Short mmCIF file of C-alpha atoms and ligand atoms in Angstrom, two decimals:
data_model
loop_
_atom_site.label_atom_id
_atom_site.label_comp_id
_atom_site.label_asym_id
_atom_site.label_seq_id
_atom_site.Cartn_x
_atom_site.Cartn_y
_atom_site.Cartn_z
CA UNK A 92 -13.22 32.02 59.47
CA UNK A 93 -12.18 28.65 58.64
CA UNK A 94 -8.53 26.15 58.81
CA UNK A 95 -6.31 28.29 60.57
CA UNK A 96 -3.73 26.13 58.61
CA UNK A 97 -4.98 27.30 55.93
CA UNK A 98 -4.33 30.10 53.62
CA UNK A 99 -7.32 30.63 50.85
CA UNK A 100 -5.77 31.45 46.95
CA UNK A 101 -7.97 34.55 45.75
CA UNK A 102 -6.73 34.35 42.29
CA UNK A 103 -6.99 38.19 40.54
CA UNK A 104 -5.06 37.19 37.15
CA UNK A 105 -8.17 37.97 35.30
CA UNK A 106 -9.62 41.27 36.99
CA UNK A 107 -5.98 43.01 38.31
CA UNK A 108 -3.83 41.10 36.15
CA UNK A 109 -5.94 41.73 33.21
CA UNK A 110 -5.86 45.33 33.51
CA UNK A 111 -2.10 44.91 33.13
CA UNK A 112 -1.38 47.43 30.07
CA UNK A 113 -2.02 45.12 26.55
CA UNK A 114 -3.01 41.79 28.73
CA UNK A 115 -6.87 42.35 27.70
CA UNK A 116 -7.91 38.87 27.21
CA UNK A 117 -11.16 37.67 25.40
CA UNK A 118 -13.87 35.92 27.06
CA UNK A 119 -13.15 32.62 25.35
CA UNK A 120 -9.64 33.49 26.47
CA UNK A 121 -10.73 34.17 29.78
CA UNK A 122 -12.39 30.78 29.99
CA UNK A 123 -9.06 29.12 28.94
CA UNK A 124 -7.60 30.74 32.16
CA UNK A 125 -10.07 30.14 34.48
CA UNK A 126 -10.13 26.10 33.88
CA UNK A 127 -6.29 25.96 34.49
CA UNK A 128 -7.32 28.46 37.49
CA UNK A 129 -9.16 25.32 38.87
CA UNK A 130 -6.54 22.51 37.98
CA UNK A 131 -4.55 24.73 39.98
CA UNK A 132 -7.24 24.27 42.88
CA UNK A 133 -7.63 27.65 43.76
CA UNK A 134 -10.37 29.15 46.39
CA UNK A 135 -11.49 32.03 44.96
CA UNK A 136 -11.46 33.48 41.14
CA UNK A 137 -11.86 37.13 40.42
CA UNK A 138 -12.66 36.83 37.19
CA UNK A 139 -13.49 40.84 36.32
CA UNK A 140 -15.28 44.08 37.16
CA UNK A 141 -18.51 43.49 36.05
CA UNK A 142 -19.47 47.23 36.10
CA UNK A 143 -16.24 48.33 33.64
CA UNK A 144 -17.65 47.42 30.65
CA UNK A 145 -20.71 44.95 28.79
CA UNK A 146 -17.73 42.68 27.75
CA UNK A 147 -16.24 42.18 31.81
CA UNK A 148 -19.95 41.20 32.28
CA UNK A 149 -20.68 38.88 29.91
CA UNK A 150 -17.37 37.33 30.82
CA UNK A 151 -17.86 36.94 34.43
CA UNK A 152 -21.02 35.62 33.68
CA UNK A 153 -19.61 32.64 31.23
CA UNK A 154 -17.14 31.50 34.19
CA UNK A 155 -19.72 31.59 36.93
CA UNK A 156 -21.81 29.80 34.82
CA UNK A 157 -18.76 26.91 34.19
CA UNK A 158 -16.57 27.24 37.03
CA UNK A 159 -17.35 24.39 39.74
CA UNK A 160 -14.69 24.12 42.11
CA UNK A 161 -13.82 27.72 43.12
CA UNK A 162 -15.87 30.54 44.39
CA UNK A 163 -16.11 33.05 41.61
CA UNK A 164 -15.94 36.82 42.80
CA UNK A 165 -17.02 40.06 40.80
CA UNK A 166 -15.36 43.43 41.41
CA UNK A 167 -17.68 46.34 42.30
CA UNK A 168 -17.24 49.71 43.56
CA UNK A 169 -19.20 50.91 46.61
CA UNK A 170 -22.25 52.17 44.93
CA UNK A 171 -25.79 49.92 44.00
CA UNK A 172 -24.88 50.03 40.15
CA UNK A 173 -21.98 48.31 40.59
CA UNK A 174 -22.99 45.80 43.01
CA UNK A 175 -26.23 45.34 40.77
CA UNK A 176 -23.98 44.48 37.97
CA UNK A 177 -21.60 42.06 40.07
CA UNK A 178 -24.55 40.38 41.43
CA UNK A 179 -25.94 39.53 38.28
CA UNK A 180 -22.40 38.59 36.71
CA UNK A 181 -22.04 36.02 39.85
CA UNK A 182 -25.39 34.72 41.36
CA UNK A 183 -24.62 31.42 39.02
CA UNK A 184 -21.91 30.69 40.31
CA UNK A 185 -21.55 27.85 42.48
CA UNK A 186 -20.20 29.87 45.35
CA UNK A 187 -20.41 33.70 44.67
CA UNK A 188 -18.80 36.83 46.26
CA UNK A 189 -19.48 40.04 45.90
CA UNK A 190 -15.95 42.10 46.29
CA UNK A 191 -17.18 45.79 47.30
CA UNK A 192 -14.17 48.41 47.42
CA UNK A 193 -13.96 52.06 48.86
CA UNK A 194 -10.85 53.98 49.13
CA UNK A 195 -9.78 54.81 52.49
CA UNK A 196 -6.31 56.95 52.71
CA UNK A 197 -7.29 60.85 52.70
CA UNK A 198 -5.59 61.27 49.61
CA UNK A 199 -7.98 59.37 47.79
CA UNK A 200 -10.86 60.59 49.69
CA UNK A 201 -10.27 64.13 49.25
CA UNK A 202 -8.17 64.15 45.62
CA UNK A 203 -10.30 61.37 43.97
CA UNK A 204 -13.36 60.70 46.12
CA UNK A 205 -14.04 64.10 47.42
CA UNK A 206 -15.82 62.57 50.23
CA UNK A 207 -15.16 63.52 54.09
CA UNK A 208 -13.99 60.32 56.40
CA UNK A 209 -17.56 60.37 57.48
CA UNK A 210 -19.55 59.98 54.31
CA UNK A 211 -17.16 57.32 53.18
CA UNK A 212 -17.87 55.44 56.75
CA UNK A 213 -21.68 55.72 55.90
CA UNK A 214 -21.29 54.30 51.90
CA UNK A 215 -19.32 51.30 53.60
CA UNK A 216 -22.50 50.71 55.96
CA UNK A 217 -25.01 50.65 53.30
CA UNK A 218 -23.35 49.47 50.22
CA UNK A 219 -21.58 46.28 52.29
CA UNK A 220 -25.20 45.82 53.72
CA UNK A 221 -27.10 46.00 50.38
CA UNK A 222 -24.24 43.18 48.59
CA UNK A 223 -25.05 41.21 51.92
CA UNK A 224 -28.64 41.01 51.17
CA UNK A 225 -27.63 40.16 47.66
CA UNK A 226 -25.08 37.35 48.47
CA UNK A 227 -23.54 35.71 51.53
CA UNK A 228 -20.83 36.13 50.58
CA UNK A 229 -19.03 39.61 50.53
CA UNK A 230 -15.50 40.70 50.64
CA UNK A 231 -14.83 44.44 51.72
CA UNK A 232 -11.38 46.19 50.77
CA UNK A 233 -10.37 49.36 52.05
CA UNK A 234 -8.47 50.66 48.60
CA UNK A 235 -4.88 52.01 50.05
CA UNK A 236 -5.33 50.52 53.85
CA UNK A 237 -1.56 51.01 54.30
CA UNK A 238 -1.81 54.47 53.65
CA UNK A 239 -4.79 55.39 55.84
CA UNK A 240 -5.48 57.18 59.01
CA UNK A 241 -4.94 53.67 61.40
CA UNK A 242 -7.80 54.25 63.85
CA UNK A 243 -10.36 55.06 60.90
CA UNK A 244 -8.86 52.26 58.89
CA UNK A 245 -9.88 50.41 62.01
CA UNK A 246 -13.40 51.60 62.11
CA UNK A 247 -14.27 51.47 58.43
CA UNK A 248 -13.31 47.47 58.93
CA UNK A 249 -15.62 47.55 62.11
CA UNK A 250 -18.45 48.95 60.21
CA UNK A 251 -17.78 46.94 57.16
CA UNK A 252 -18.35 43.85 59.65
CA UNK A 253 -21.35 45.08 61.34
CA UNK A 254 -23.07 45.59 58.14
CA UNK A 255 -21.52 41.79 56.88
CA UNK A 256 -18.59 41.47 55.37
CA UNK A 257 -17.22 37.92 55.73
CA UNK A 258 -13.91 38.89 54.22
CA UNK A 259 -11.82 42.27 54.85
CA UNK A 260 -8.76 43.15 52.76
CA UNK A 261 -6.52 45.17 53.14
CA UNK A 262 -4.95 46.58 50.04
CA UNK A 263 -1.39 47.74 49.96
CA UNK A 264 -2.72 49.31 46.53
CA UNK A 265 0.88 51.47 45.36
CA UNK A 266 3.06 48.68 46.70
CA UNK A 267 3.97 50.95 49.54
CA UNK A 268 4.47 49.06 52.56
CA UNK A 269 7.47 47.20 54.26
CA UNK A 270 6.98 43.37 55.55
CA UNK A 271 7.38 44.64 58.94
CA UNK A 272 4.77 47.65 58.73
CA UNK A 273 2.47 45.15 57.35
CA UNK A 274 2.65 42.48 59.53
CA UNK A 275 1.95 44.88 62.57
CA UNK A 276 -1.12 46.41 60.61
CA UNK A 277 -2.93 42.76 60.62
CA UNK A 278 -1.88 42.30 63.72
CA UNK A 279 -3.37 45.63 65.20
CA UNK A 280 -6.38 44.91 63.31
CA UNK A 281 -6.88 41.43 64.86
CA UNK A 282 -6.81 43.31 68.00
CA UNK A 283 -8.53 46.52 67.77
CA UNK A 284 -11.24 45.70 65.32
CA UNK A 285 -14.42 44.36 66.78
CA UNK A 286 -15.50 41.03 65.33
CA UNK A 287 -12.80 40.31 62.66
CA UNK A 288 -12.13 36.82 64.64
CA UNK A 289 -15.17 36.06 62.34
CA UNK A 290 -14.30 36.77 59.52
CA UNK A 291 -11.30 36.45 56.95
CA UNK A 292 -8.65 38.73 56.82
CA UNK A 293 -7.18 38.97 53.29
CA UNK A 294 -3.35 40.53 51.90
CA UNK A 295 -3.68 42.23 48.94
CA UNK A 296 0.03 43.66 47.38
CA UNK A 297 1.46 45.62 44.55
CA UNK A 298 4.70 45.27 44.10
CA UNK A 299 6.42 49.10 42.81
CA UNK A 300 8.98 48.73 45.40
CA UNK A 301 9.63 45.12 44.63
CA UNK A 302 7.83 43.87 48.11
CA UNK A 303 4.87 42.78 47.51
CA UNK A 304 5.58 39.03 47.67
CA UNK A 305 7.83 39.67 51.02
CA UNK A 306 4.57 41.42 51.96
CA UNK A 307 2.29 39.07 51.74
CA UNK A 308 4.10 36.75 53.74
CA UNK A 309 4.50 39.04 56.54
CA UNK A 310 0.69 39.33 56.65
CA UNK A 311 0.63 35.88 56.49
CA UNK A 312 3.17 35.86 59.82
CA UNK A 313 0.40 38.81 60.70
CA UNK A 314 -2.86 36.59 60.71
CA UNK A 315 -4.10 37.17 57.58
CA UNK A 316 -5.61 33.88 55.97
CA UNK A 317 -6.32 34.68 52.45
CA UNK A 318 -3.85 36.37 49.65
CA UNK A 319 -4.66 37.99 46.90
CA UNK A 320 -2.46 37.18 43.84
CA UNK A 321 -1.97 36.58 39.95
CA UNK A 322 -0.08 34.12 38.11
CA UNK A 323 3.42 35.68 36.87
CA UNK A 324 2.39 38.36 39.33
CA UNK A 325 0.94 40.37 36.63
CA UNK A 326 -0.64 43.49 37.24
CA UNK A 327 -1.41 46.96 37.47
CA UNK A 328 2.29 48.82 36.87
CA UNK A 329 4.97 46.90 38.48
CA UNK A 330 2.35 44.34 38.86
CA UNK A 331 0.72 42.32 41.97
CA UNK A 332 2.20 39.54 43.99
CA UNK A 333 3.14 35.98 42.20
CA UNK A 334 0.96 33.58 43.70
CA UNK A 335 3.38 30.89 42.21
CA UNK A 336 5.95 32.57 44.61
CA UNK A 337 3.77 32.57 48.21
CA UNK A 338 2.34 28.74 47.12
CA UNK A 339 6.50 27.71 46.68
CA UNK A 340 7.42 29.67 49.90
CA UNK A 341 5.27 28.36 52.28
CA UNK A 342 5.90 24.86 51.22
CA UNK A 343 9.27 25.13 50.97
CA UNK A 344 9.66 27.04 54.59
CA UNK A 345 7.62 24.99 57.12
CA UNK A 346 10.48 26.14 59.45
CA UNK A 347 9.34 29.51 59.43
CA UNK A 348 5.27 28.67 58.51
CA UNK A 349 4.53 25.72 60.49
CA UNK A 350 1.69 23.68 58.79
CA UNK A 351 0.28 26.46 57.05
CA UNK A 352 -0.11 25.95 53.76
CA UNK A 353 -2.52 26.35 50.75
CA UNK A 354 -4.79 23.94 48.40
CA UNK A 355 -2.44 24.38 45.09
CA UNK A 356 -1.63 21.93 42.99
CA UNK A 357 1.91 23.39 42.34
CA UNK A 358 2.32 20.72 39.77
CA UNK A 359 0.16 23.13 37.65
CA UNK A 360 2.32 26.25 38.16
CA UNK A 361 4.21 25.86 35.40
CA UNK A 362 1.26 25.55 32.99
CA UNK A 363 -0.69 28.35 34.06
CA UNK A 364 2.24 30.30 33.99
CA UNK A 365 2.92 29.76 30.31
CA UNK A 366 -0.66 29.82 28.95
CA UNK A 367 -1.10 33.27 30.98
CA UNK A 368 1.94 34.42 29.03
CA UNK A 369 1.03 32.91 25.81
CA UNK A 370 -2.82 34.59 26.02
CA UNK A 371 -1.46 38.08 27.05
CA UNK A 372 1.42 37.99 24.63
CA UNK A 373 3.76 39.11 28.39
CA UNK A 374 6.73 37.45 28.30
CA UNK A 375 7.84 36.17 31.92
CA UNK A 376 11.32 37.24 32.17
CA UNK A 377 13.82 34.02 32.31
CA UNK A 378 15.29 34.70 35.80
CA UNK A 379 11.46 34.53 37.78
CA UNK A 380 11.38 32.49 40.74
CA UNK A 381 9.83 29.83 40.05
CA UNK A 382 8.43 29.35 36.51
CA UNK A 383 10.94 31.28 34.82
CA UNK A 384 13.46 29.47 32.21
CA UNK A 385 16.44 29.49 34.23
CA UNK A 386 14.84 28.88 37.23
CA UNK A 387 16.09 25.76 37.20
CA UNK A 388 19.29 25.96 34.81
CA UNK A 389 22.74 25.59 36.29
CA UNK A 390 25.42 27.14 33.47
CA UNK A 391 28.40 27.05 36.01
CA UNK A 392 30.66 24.19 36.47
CA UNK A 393 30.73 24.12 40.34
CA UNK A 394 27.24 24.42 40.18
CA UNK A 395 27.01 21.34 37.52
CA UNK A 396 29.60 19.39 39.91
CA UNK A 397 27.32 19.82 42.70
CA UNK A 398 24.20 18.89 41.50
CA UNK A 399 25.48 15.72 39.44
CA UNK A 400 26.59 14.90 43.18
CA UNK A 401 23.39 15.92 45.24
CA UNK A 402 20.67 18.04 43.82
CA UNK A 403 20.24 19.76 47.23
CA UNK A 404 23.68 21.79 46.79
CA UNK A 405 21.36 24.51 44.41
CA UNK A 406 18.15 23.41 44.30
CA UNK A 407 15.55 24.52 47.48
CA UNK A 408 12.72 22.53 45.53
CA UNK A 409 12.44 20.02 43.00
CA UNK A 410 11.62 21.39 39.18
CA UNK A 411 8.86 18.22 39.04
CA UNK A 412 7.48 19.56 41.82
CA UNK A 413 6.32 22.89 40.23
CA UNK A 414 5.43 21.63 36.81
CA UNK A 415 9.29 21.76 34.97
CA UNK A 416 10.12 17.91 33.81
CA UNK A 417 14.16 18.38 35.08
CA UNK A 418 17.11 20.58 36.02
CA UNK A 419 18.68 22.20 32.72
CA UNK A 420 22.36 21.83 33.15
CA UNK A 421 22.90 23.95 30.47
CA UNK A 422 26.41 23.74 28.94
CA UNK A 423 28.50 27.18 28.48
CA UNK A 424 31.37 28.81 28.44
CA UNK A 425 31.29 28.73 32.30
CA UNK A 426 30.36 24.79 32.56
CA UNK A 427 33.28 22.34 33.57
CA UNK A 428 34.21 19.25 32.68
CA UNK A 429 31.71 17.34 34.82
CA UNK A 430 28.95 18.94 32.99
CA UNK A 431 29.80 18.06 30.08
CA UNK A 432 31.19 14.22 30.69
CA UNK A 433 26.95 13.60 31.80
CA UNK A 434 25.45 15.72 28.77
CA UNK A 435 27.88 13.83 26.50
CA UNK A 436 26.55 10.36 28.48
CA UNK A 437 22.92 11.61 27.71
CA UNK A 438 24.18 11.44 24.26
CA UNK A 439 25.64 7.36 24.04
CA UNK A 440 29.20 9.20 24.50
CA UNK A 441 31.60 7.29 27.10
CA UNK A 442 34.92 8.77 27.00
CA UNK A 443 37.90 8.20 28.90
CA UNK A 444 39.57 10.39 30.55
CA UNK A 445 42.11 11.81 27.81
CA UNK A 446 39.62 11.89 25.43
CA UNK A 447 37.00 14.05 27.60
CA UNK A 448 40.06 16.20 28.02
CA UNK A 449 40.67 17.02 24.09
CA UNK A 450 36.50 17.26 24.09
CA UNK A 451 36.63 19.62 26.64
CA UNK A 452 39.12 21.93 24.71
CA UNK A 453 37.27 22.21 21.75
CA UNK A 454 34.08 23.11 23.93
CA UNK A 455 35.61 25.39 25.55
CA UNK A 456 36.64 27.14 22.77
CA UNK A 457 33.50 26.87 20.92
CA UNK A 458 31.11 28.13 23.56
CA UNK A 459 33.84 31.41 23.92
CA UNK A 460 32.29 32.01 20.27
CA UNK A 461 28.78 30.40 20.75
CA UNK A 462 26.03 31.52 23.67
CA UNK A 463 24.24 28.42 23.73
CA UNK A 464 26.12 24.96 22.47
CA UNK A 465 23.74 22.99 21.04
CA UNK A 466 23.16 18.76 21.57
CA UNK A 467 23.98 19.16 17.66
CA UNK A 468 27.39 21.01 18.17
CA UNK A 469 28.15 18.50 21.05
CA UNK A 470 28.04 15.95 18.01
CA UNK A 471 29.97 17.77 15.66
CA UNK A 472 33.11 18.26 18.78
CA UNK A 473 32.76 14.62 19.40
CA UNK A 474 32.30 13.10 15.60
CA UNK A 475 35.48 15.24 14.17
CA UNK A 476 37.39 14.79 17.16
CA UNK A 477 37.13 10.99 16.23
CA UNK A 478 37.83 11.31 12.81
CA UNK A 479 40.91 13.68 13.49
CA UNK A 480 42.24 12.73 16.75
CA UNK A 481 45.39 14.42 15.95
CA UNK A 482 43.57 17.39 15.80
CA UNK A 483 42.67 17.44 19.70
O1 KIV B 137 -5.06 47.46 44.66
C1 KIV B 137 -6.21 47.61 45.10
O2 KIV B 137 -6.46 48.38 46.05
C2 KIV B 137 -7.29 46.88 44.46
C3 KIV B 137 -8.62 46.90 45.14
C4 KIV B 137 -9.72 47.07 44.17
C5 KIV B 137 -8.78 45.66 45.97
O3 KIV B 137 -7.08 46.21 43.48
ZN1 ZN B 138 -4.90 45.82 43.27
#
């Protein structure tokens, strides 16, 4: 089962997060994402559903055949085709797993699968066996756990066990479930489901209502010791949990987490963040936790005051520590005096008090007109004030 301490990164950027509408990526593209994948240091890299198309093959293939310090994982539904195909996408790779998935909820079954709750118990037993003789190492995931029948969800993960799964997620697939409902679910699984203190229990969250990082956490709190996430939390609709977010939160909350912790290199964050943007062409929206451009930008002047005085007063982590190289105090109509005394000392300008006063009119003034005030315009207020002191 391995660290207790420690929770494995199952990165899914490139098999969710790619089928994000318009984020198809190329294979060459792919490959760009999977080396920052491992400069991140994450466990486990989905990189595609090899079955979905000649293309997803041949580009799971490529990474398994480069990728050396992650496992590399190919998505299959539960039928021999697919596994075949995810087999032969990821027997090069270094450490390979077969993910098998079967829908669980009745909805599914009867709407989509048309399968009774007994047939779908028997495809789990042979299709998790057959990817088991294929490769040791084979996630199961019950597609829409949190919306399933709680005593079959419990023996569909029992069978999935007995026939070797070393790895059981449990998909919150519509982004359904509350943090407290989920916790309890991993928790009734620990207890109720025969032999799953051998293997890995995994957190898999879509986020529709907004939860699913707050979700993964709980099933964190819950006992699960492996998360599946993308960068920028991109995703299927509303997409699937950051995994910038759950790396930043569980280093930033040992209060709450005790030592448990992942193997990122958060330094990275902020790269893979922007070349998962760039290659997809999705913007990440300024105000995102973590690698978004204001995450660190202070615009108002008690804010600026503060952390000229002690960075703690608005900052939970350091920027460096996530990849940004500093705060932004970024100078605005709502910026005081303060903020704009250490810009202008960025900028070789010392004034005295009087004169930082007459500066500090003319700012004000300007950035009533101007959204962003520019190093440039900080010049111009400073230069003509100088020349036309009267003026101020
Ligand atoms: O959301 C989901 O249920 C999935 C499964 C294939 C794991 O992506
Ligand atoms: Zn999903």
């Amino acid at each position: 089962m391995g660290d207790p301490a420690v929770v494995k990164i199952f990165d899914t950027t490139l098999r969710d997060g790619e089928q994000s509408p318009g984020a198809t990526l190329s294979t060459e593209e792919k490959l760009q994402v999977a080396e920052q994948l491992e400069r991140l240091h994450v466990d486990i890299i989905e990189a595609g559903f090899p079955a979905a198309s000649p293309g997803d093959l041949a580009a799971v293939k490529e990474i398994a055949g480069r990728v050396r310090n992650a496992a590399v994982a190919g998505l299959a539904r539960a039928n021999r085709g697919d596994i075949d195909a995810a087999w032969d996408a990821v027997r090069a790779a270094e450490q390979p797993v077969i993910h098998v998935f079967l829908a669980t909820s009745d909805i599914h079954l009867q709407h989509k699968l048309h399968l009774s709750r007994e047939e779908a118990i028997q495809h789990v037993q042979s299709m998790v066996a057959y990817a088991r003789s294929l490769c040791p190492t084979v996630e199961f995931s019950a597609e829409d756990a949190t919306r399933s029948d709680k005593d079959y969800l419990c023996s569909v993960f029992e069978t999935a066990i007995k026939s070797g799964a070393t790895t059981v997620n449990v998909p919150d697939t519509v982004g359904y479930t509350f943090p407290h409902e989920y916790e309890a679910l991993f928790r009734d699984l620990r207890e109720r489901v025969p032999g799953i203190e051998n293997v890995t229990m995994s957190a898999h969250c879509h986020n529709d209502l907004g939860m699913a990082t707050a979700n993964t956490l709980a099933a964190i709190k819950g006992g699960a010791r492996q998360v599946e996430v993308t960068v920028n939390g991109l995703g299927e609709r509303a997409g699937n949990t950051a995994l910038e977010e759950v790396v930043m939160t569980l280093r930033t909350r040992p209060d709450v987490f005790g030592s448990i912790d992942t193997h990122i290199n958060a330094r990275e964050l902020l790269a893979a963040s922007q070349l998962v943007s760039r290659l997809t062409g999705i913007p990440v929206q300024p105000n995102k936790a973590i690698v978004g451009l204001n995450a660190f930008a202070h615009e108002a002047g008690i804010h600026q005051d503060g952390m000229l005085k002690n960075r703690m007063t608005y900052e939970i982590m350091t920027p460096q520590s996530v990849g940004w190289s500093d705060t932004n105090l970024v100078l605005g109509k709502h910026s005081g005096r303060h903020g704009l005394d250490a810009r202008l000392r960025k900028l070789g300008y010392k004034l005295d008090a009087h004169d930082l006063k007459a500066a500090y009119s003319r700012f004000i003034t300007l950035a009533d007109q101007k959204k962003h005030i520019s190093d440039a315009d900080l010049r111009y207020i400073i230069e003509s004030s100088l020349e036309t002191p009267a003026a101020i």
